[in-house]
Amino acid sequence: MPVINLTEPFTIILCLAAIICAIYLGHEIKRAIVPAIALTICIILLLTHTFQLFVFTSSYLEYEKILSTSIIFDFGFVLLTYLAYLWVDDIEAKHRNKKSIDNSLDWFWSKIV
């Protein structure tokens, strides 16, 4: 049985709202640790769903579609939180006058802003 069933619209909206709140909080306090925590939680959720997909026996075939769909949404959440982490990290580096190690996503930020 899945830990968090991401095939239900209410659960997706709730997870997305939590991620957006973490991104907003990280942006407001200019700390990249907040989106990093959200990213870690999304990765743990992805690993949990993947582990459950491979551990279930043939008696749990009805959960295979639920887990596969949940894994797809997990990848989307990981991508969203990773980009948000890079964005807030860049904001934190500028705020604290730190030199960023790599600005490989400058082309991406320049087209958004």
Backbone as a chain_set.jsonl record, in Angstrom:
{"seq": "MPVINLTEPFTIILCLAAIICAIYLGHEIKRAIVPAIALTICIILLLTHTFQLFVFTSSYLEYEKILSTSIIFDFGFVLLTYLAYLWVDDIEAKHRNKKSIDNSLDWFWSKIV", "coords": {"N": [[0.845, -1.171, 0.0], [0.615, 2.207, -0.863], [2.532, 4.907, 0.557], [1.978, 7.701, 0.344], [-0.603, 8.518, -1.646], [-0.431, 9.679, -4.711], [-2.245, 9.855, -6.767], [-4.638, 10.94, -6.353], [-6.442, 13.941, -6.758], [-6.71, 15.861, -4.651], [-4.604, 15.256, -2.915], [-2.399, 15.768, -4.548], [-2.694, 18.527, -4.953], [-2.417, 19.372, -2.324], [0.266, 18.578, -1.74], [1.602, 20.111, -3.67], [0.922, 22.676, -2.8], [2.275, 22.717, -0.341], [4.926, 22.562, -1.236], [5.129, 24.925, -2.719], [4.742, 26.777, -0.664], [7.073, 26.281, 0.822], [8.994, 27.097, -1.028], [8.33, 29.815, -1.276], [8.753, 30.672, 1.366], [11.505, 30.196, 1.616], [12.399, 32.007, -0.312], [11.586, 34.44, 0.814], [12.968, 34.591, 3.295], [15.45, 34.345, 2.358], [17.053, 32.011, 2.371], [18.491, 29.049, 1.345], [18.14, 26.619, 2.471], [15.547, 25.913, 3.076], [14.074, 25.246, 0.611], [15.786, 23.137, 0.079], [15.235, 21.276, 2.051], [12.627, 20.624, 1.319], [13.213, 19.488, -1.162], [14.694, 17.254, -0.345], [12.721, 15.808, 1.024], [11.009, 15.242, -1.124], [12.679, 13.605, -2.666], [13.047, 11.452, -0.913], [10.422, 10.536, -0.825], [10.118, 9.747, -3.496], [12.024, 7.669, -3.611], [10.86, 5.933, -1.766], [8.401, 5.261, -3.001], [9.416, 4.012, -5.293], [10.812, 1.855, -4.171], [8.651, 0.481, -3.018], [7.286, -0.26, -5.316], [8.948, -2.19, -6.438], [9.047, -4.108, -4.454], [6.523, -5.134, -3.97], [4.496, -8.008, -4.322], [2.985, -10.292, -6.708], [0.37, -10.355, -5.851], [-0.436, -7.824, -5.315], [-1.192, -6.33, -7.591], [-2.984, -4.311, -8.241], [-1.977, -2.048, -7.077], [0.15, -1.336, -8.607], [-0.286, 0.43, -10.791], [-1.057, 2.732, -9.382], [1.291, 3.295, -7.93], [3.1, 3.679, -10.043], [2.065, 5.985, -11.265], [2.327, 7.723, -9.099], [5.106, 7.831, -8.89], [5.748, 9.201, -11.224], [4.654, 11.745, -10.653], [6.263, 12.295, -8.464], [8.788, 12.62, -9.666], [8.276, 14.992, -11.074], [7.844, 16.76, -8.917], [10.377, 16.652, -7.732], [11.939, 17.823, -9.751], [10.787, 20.407, -9.803], [11.331, 21.333, -7.157], [14.103, 21.188, -7.175], [14.878, 23.093, -9.137], [13.809, 25.312, -7.847], [15.377, 25.325, -5.544], [17.916, 25.92, -6.659], [17.368, 28.486, -7.596], [16.694, 29.946, -5.239], [19.078, 29.601, -3.893], [20.795, 31.084, -5.503], [19.698, 33.616, -5.041], [20.226, 33.824, -2.305], [23.035, 33.824, -2.361], [23.563, 36.232, -3.684], [22.432, 38.007, -1.859], [23.991, 37.706, 0.445], [26.407, 38.438, -0.483], [28.09, 36.469, -1.529], [30.247, 34.525, -3.575], [29.019, 32.771, -6.254], [29.461, 29.382, -7.054], [28.92, 28.126, -9.496], [27.241, 29.328, -12.23], [25.419, 28.012, -13.972], [22.795, 27.996, -14.757], [22.12, 30.509, -15.674], [21.185, 31.25, -18.203], [18.642, 30.222, -18.073], [17.404, 31.628, -15.961], [17.516, 34.229, -16.959], [15.692, 34.218, -19.047], [13.316, 33.81, -17.725], [12.969, 35.948, -15.948]], "CA": [[0.0, 0.0, 0.0], [1.456, 3.401, -0.973], [2.613, 5.803, 1.699], [1.177, 8.853, -0.063], [-1.204, 8.214, -2.934], [-0.428, 10.892, -5.514], [-3.173, 9.781, -7.886], [-5.828, 11.701, -5.985], [-6.201, 15.371, -6.995], [-6.562, 16.61, -3.405], [-3.255, 14.997, -2.405], [-1.472, 16.486, -5.423], [-2.83, 19.949, -4.641], [-1.841, 19.575, -0.992], [1.728, 18.499, -1.858], [2.045, 21.266, -4.437], [0.8, 23.848, -1.923], [3.369, 22.651, 0.635], [6.171, 22.877, -1.939], [5.097, 26.353, -3.036], [4.972, 27.49, 0.604], [8.498, 26.151, 1.15], [9.732, 27.954, -1.963], [8.051, 31.206, -0.899], [9.433, 30.931, 2.632], [12.924, 30.286, 1.316], [12.618, 33.256, -1.037], [11.398, 35.582, 1.715], [14.032, 34.679, 4.301], [16.688, 34.259, 1.583], [17.807, 30.834, 2.821], [18.293, 27.93, 0.423], [17.927, 25.381, 3.218], [14.121, 25.565, 3.085], [13.793, 24.396, -0.551], [16.596, 21.917, 0.155], [14.473, 20.328, 2.873], [11.53, 20.146, 0.466], [13.83, 18.607, -2.154], [15.034, 16.003, 0.338], [11.474, 15.084, 1.265], [10.532, 14.724, -2.414], [13.55, 12.492, -3.06], [12.702, 10.327, -0.041], [9.128, 10.036, -1.294], [10.391, 9.046, -4.753], [12.694, 6.403, -3.291], [9.894, 5.071, -1.093], [7.476, 4.726, -4.003], [10.16, 3.085, -6.152], [11.052, 0.648, -3.378], [7.386, -0.244, -2.893], [6.934, -0.832, -6.612], [9.744, -3.392, -6.678], [8.884, -5.078, -3.375], [5.195, -5.756, -4.009], [4.397, -9.274, -5.039], [1.941, -10.308, -7.732], [-0.952, -10.208, -5.244], [-0.726, -6.393, -5.201], [-1.13, -5.757, -8.932], [-3.798, -3.095, -8.338], [-1.179, -0.92, -6.617], [1.216, -1.037, -9.562], [-0.638, 1.653, -11.532], [-1.025, 3.843, -8.429], [2.689, 3.605, -7.646], [3.725, 4.217, -11.252], [1.61, 7.364, -11.394], [2.938, 8.478, -8.007], [6.514, 8.035, -9.232], [5.783, 10.266, -12.236], [4.463, 13.012, -9.95], [7.451, 12.511, -7.638], [9.826, 13.192, -10.523], [7.904, 16.385, -11.316], [8.096, 17.517, -7.694], [11.825, 16.747, -7.56], [12.393, 18.825, -10.71], [10.327, 21.71, -9.33], [12.052, 21.749, -5.963], [15.513, 21.374, -7.516], [14.995, 24.404, -9.768], [13.554, 26.314, -6.806], [16.574, 25.364, -4.696], [18.955, 26.666, -7.368], [16.939, 29.875, -7.665], [16.828, 30.551, -3.917], [20.505, 29.608, -3.6], [21.339, 32.241, -6.204], [19.232, 34.794, -4.301], [20.986, 33.868, -1.048], [24.423, 34.195, -2.666], [23.587, 37.666, -3.974], [22.084, 38.735, -0.635], [25.102, 37.618, 1.387], [27.615, 38.808, -1.234], [28.938, 35.298, -1.735], [30.469, 34.188, -4.974], [28.404, 31.511, -6.64], [30.441, 28.484, -7.66], [28.583, 27.865, -10.89], [26.002, 29.957, -12.681], [25.092, 27.296, -15.198], [21.401, 28.223, -15.128], [21.876, 31.914, -15.974], [20.359, 31.336, -19.403], [17.278, 29.898, -17.68], [16.873, 32.717, -15.153], [17.369, 35.431, -17.77], [14.478, 34.113, -19.853], [12.15, 33.858, -16.837], [12.849, 37.291, -15.358]], "C": [[0.897, 1.243, 0.0], [1.417, 4.263, 0.292], [1.749, 7.027, 1.442], [0.694, 8.576, -1.479], [-1.315, 9.502, -3.741], [-1.296, 10.774, -6.762], [-4.458, 10.537, -7.586], [-5.537, 13.192, -6.135], [-5.989, 16.18, -5.712], [-5.161, 16.447, -2.835], [-2.213, 15.74, -3.242], [-1.503, 17.974, -5.106], [-2.213, 20.26, -3.286], [-0.31, 19.538, -1.027], [2.284, 19.703, -2.608], [1.968, 22.54, -3.603], [1.916, 23.873, -0.884], [4.7, 23.016, -0.011], [6.231, 24.366, -2.263], [5.309, 27.191, -1.78], [6.438, 27.424, 1.013], [9.346, 27.037, 0.244], [9.549, 29.423, -1.583], [8.777, 31.577, 0.395], [10.942, 31.073, 2.417], [13.277, 31.566, 0.59], [12.54, 34.457, -0.097], [12.524, 35.708, 2.746], [15.422, 34.553, 3.673], [17.625, 33.175, 2.129], [17.476, 29.659, 1.905], [18.018, 26.622, 1.153], [16.464, 24.949, 3.181], [13.737, 24.778, 1.826], [14.618, 23.112, -0.562], [15.905, 20.852, 1.003], [13.314, 19.757, 2.072], [12.049, 19.187, -0.601], [14.17, 17.25, -1.54], [13.786, 15.168, 0.6], [10.934, 14.492, -0.025], [11.374, 13.544, -2.886], [13.26, 11.26, -2.204], [11.377, 9.699, -0.464], [9.278, 9.255, -2.598], [11.052, 7.695, -4.495], [11.743, 5.417, -2.613], [8.924, 4.446, -2.088], [8.175, 3.727, -4.926], [10.431, 1.773, -5.426], [9.772, -0.177, -3.267], [6.982, -0.905, -4.205], [7.692, -2.133, -6.862], [9.543, -4.465, -5.617], [7.541, -5.796, -3.444], [5.214, -7.043, -4.821], [3.251, -9.205, -6.04], [0.539, -10.172, -7.146], [-1.372, -8.741, -5.119], [-0.685, -5.7, -6.562], [-1.947, -4.478, -9.06], [-3.022, -1.86, -7.878], [-0.093, -0.506, -7.605], [0.939, 0.242, -10.34], [-0.589, 2.875, -10.622], [0.418, 4.256, -8.154], [3.397, 4.19, -8.859], [3.332, 5.674, -11.469], [2.22, 8.243, -10.305], [4.405, 8.768, -8.287], [6.657, 9.14, -10.274], [5.618, 11.633, -11.573], [5.658, 13.327, -9.045], [8.586, 13.127, -8.447], [9.538, 14.662, -10.829], [8.169, 17.264, -10.104], [9.589, 17.682, -7.432], [12.386, 17.805, -8.515], [12.019, 20.23, -10.243], [11.131, 22.194, -8.127], [13.548, 21.94, -6.24], [15.74, 22.732, -8.172], [14.759, 25.526, -8.76], [14.749, 26.438, -5.873], [17.683, 26.17, -5.369], [18.637, 28.157, -7.417], [17.15, 30.579, -6.32], [18.295, 30.58, -3.494], [21.197, 30.782, -4.28], [20.935, 33.538, -5.503], [20.011, 34.935, -2.997], [22.43, 34.297, -1.287], [24.53, 35.686, -2.958], [23.322, 38.487, -2.715], [23.255, 38.776, 0.346], [26.453, 37.96, 0.753], [28.606, 37.665, -1.315], [29.121, 35.092, -3.227], [29.849, 32.825, -5.243], [29.443, 30.653, -7.347], [30.183, 28.325, -9.15], [27.255, 28.529, -11.208], [25.55, 29.317, -13.984], [23.646, 27.498, -15.634], [21.1, 29.698, -15.396], [21.01, 32.09, -17.209], [18.895, 31.083, -19.064], [16.651, 31.053, -16.907], [16.648, 33.964, -15.983], [16.117, 35.388, -18.637], [13.218, 34.172, -19.009], [11.926, 35.28, -16.353], [12.799, 38.318, -16.418]], "O": [[1.842, 1.319, 0.786], [0.405, 4.331, 0.991], [0.877, 7.351, 2.249], [1.498, 8.42, -2.398], [-2.194, 10.325, -3.483], [-1.098, 11.521, -7.72], [-5.277, 10.748, -8.48], [-4.491, 13.662, -5.686], [-5.166, 17.095, -5.695], [-4.59, 17.41, -2.323], [-1.251, 16.28, -2.697], [-0.455, 18.611, -5.003], [-1.563, 21.292, -3.116], [0.34, 20.38, -0.408], [3.317, 20.253, -2.228], [2.853, 23.391, -3.689], [2.449, 24.939, -0.577], [5.516, 23.705, 0.601], [7.276, 24.996, -2.098], [5.991, 28.214, -1.832], [6.987, 28.411, 1.502], [10.307, 27.656, 0.7], [10.515, 30.187, -1.571], [9.345, 32.663, 0.506], [11.572, 31.971, 2.975], [14.33, 32.153, 0.837], [13.34, 35.385, -0.205], [12.978, 36.815, 3.035], [16.438, 34.643, 4.363], [18.821, 33.398, 2.318], [16.307, 29.322, 1.717], [17.695, 25.619, 0.517], [16.168, 23.756, 3.248], [13.121, 23.72, 1.954], [14.201, 22.111, -1.144], [15.986, 19.662, 0.699], [13.042, 18.558, 2.13], [11.399, 18.188, -0.909], [13.95, 16.213, -2.165], [13.802, 13.951, 0.416], [10.45, 13.36, -0.03], [10.84, 12.587, -3.447], [13.232, 10.142, -2.72], [11.231, 8.477, -0.459], [8.638, 8.22, -2.782], [10.675, 6.691, -5.1], [11.812, 4.213, -2.856], [8.655, 3.246, -2.03], [7.589, 2.711, -5.299], [10.293, 0.699, -6.011], [9.808, -1.399, -3.408], [6.4, -1.99, -4.202], [7.14, -3.073, -7.433], [9.845, -5.632, -5.867], [7.434, -6.947, -3.021], [5.862, -7.138, -5.863], [2.621, -8.158, -6.193], [-0.402, -9.895, -7.889], [-2.537, -8.452, -4.847], [-0.182, -4.58, -6.661], [-1.637, -3.637, -9.904], [-3.373, -0.741, -8.25], [0.514, 0.555, -7.455], [1.843, 1.057, -10.528], [-0.132, 3.939, -11.039], [0.728, 5.447, -8.146], [4.21, 5.103, -8.719], [4.175, 6.501, -11.816], [2.589, 9.387, -10.568], [4.895, 9.847, -7.953], [7.596, 9.933, -10.206], [6.351, 12.571, -11.887], [6.023, 14.491, -8.88], [9.265, 14.041, -7.981], [10.454, 15.484, -10.843], [8.66, 18.385, -10.241], [10.023, 18.734, -6.962], [13.232, 18.604, -8.113], [12.847, 21.14, -10.285], [11.562, 23.346, -8.093], [14.19, 22.772, -5.598], [16.676, 23.447, -7.815], [15.422, 26.563, -8.808], [15.096, 27.543, -5.456], [18.32, 27.006, -4.728], [19.534, 28.992, -7.294], [17.714, 31.672, -6.267], [18.71, 31.506, -2.797], [22.085, 31.405, -3.697], [21.746, 34.457, -5.387], [20.409, 36.038, -2.625], [22.988, 35.057, -0.495], [25.484, 36.335, -2.528], [23.921, 39.546, -2.527], [23.474, 39.793, 1.006], [27.503, 37.792, 1.374], [29.814, 37.865, -1.187], [28.258, 35.442, -4.032], [30.126, 31.853, -4.541], [30.221, 31.16, -8.156], [31.106, 28.381, -9.962], [26.26, 28.305, -10.519], [25.325, 30.006, -14.979], [23.306, 27.196, -16.778], [19.938, 30.101, -15.349], [20.178, 32.997, -17.252], [18.004, 31.657, -19.689], [15.505, 31.422, -17.161], [15.686, 34.694, -15.744], [15.54, 36.435, -18.931], [12.157, 34.542, -19.512], [10.793, 35.76, -16.352], [12.699, 39.509, -16.12]]}, "num_chains": 1, "name": "protein.A"}
